[in-house]
Amino acid sequence: LDIPVFHDDQHGTAIVVLGALGNALRVVGKRFAESRIVVCGVGAAGSAIIRLMQPEGPGDVLAVDVRGIVYPGRADLADDPNLAWIAEHTNTERRSGTLAEALVGADVFIGVSAPNLLGEDELATMNSDAVVFALANPDPEVDPTLASKHAAVVATGRSDYPNQINNVLAFPGVFRGLLDAGARTITDDMLRAAARAIAASVPEPNPSFIVPSVFDLSVATEVARAVRDAAS
């Protein structure tokens, strides 16, 4: 097609997660390069998050699906090009095992999967000042109140908890920027520019405020400007 195609579950989720994660790592005083990140769920959202995050140079990423950690040589990779790409570009230590095993020593958990997958025992094995994004809706991967006992920053997809990761922070501004630029496609540079704009909308993040409110009308304007500039 000669027009941009935007997949909200992929592009929208990945943009907001990347922006929020950058701010969360600022809060806990960690850099991408020194962070081990577990992404639970490698469908549309999870795979897009991993792809968009790669240029930030995370210390390592472990992708986990219903069969456990994704690693090269796993029997089901041959039938799934998406999983094969993920196996090639993550898991530098070539680890295998369960979600619980992946979380040992992790700095960040990003869940875009299913409800009630984690408990206190698993969270306790993460590194200090952990970041937990439990984004399954309406019931997240772990109870946010429980997660707050072990993680320094907790985000969900829900509006009744702090740090709501909501795609509406991304797509209105992205569309406006694409239209203003007359863009015919969407690039990762545009998506990352949108993520940076969302992060910059919270100049002084804290554990309960790593992303702007969905009612902050200035966000769409700033995202549009960033996308337009990236498309130029």
mmCIF file of C-alpha atoms in Angstrom, residues 6 11 14-16 18-20 32 48-57 85 174 186-200 222-223 226-227 230:
data_model
loop_
_atom_site.group_PDB
_atom_site.id
_atom_site.type_symbol
_atom_site.label_atom_id
_atom_site.label_comp_id
_atom_site.label_asym_id
_atom_site.label_seq_id
_atom_site.Cartn_x
_atom_site.Cartn_y
_atom_site.Cartn_z
ATOM 1 C CA PHE A 6 -0.724 1.229 11.834
ATOM 2 C CA HIS A 11 2.875 -0.207 17.147
ATOM 3 C CA ALA A 14 5.271 -0.893 21.773
ATOM 4 C CA ILE A 15 5.479 2.906 21.625
ATOM 5 C CA VAL A 16 3.862 3.465 25.009
ATOM 6 C CA LEU A 18 9.091 1.900 25.401
ATOM 7 C CA GLY A 19 8.373 5.450 26.549
ATOM 8 C CA ALA A 20 7.161 4.292 29.954
ATOM 9 C CA PHE A 32 18.905 -0.278 29.306
ATOM 10 C CA ALA A 48 6.665 -5.533 18.588
ATOM 11 C CA ILE A 49 7.923 -4.443 22.006
ATOM 12 C CA ILE A 50 11.022 -6.607 21.594
ATOM 13 C CA ARG A 51 11.734 -5.307 18.086
ATOM 14 C CA LEU A 52 11.293 -1.647 19.034
ATOM 15 C CA MET A 53 13.409 -2.057 22.160
ATOM 16 C CA GLN A 54 16.408 -3.676 20.445
ATOM 17 C CA PRO A 55 18.147 -0.440 19.338
ATOM 18 C CA GLU A 56 18.105 0.745 22.970
ATOM 19 C CA GLY A 57 20.648 -1.996 23.666
ATOM 20 C CA TRP A 85 13.463 -14.057 14.729
ATOM 21 C CA VAL A 174 1.144 9.274 15.382
ATOM 22 C CA ILE A 186 5.810 3.886 9.064
ATOM 23 C CA THR A 187 9.388 3.329 10.184
ATOM 24 C CA ASP A 188 10.835 2.251 13.501
ATOM 25 C CA ASP A 189 12.534 5.653 13.761
ATOM 26 C CA MET A 190 9.087 7.274 13.779
ATOM 27 C CA LEU A 191 7.839 4.866 16.435
ATOM 28 C CA ARG A 192 10.837 5.476 18.665
ATOM 29 C CA ALA A 193 10.446 9.229 18.203
ATOM 30 C CA ALA A 194 6.858 8.890 19.412
ATOM 31 C CA ALA A 195 8.045 6.896 22.440
ATOM 32 C CA ARG A 196 10.594 9.586 23.311
ATOM 33 C CA ALA A 197 7.917 12.265 23.054
ATOM 34 C CA ILE A 198 5.649 10.360 25.447
ATOM 35 C CA ALA A 199 8.511 9.920 27.907
ATOM 36 C CA ALA A 200 9.418 13.607 27.680
ATOM 37 C CA GLU A 222 4.122 16.472 20.987
ATOM 38 C CA VAL A 223 3.913 12.972 19.534
ATOM 39 C CA ALA A 226 8.116 14.069 16.855
ATOM 40 C CA VAL A 227 6.699 11.734 14.198
ATOM 41 C CA ALA A 230 11.269 11.805 12.079
#
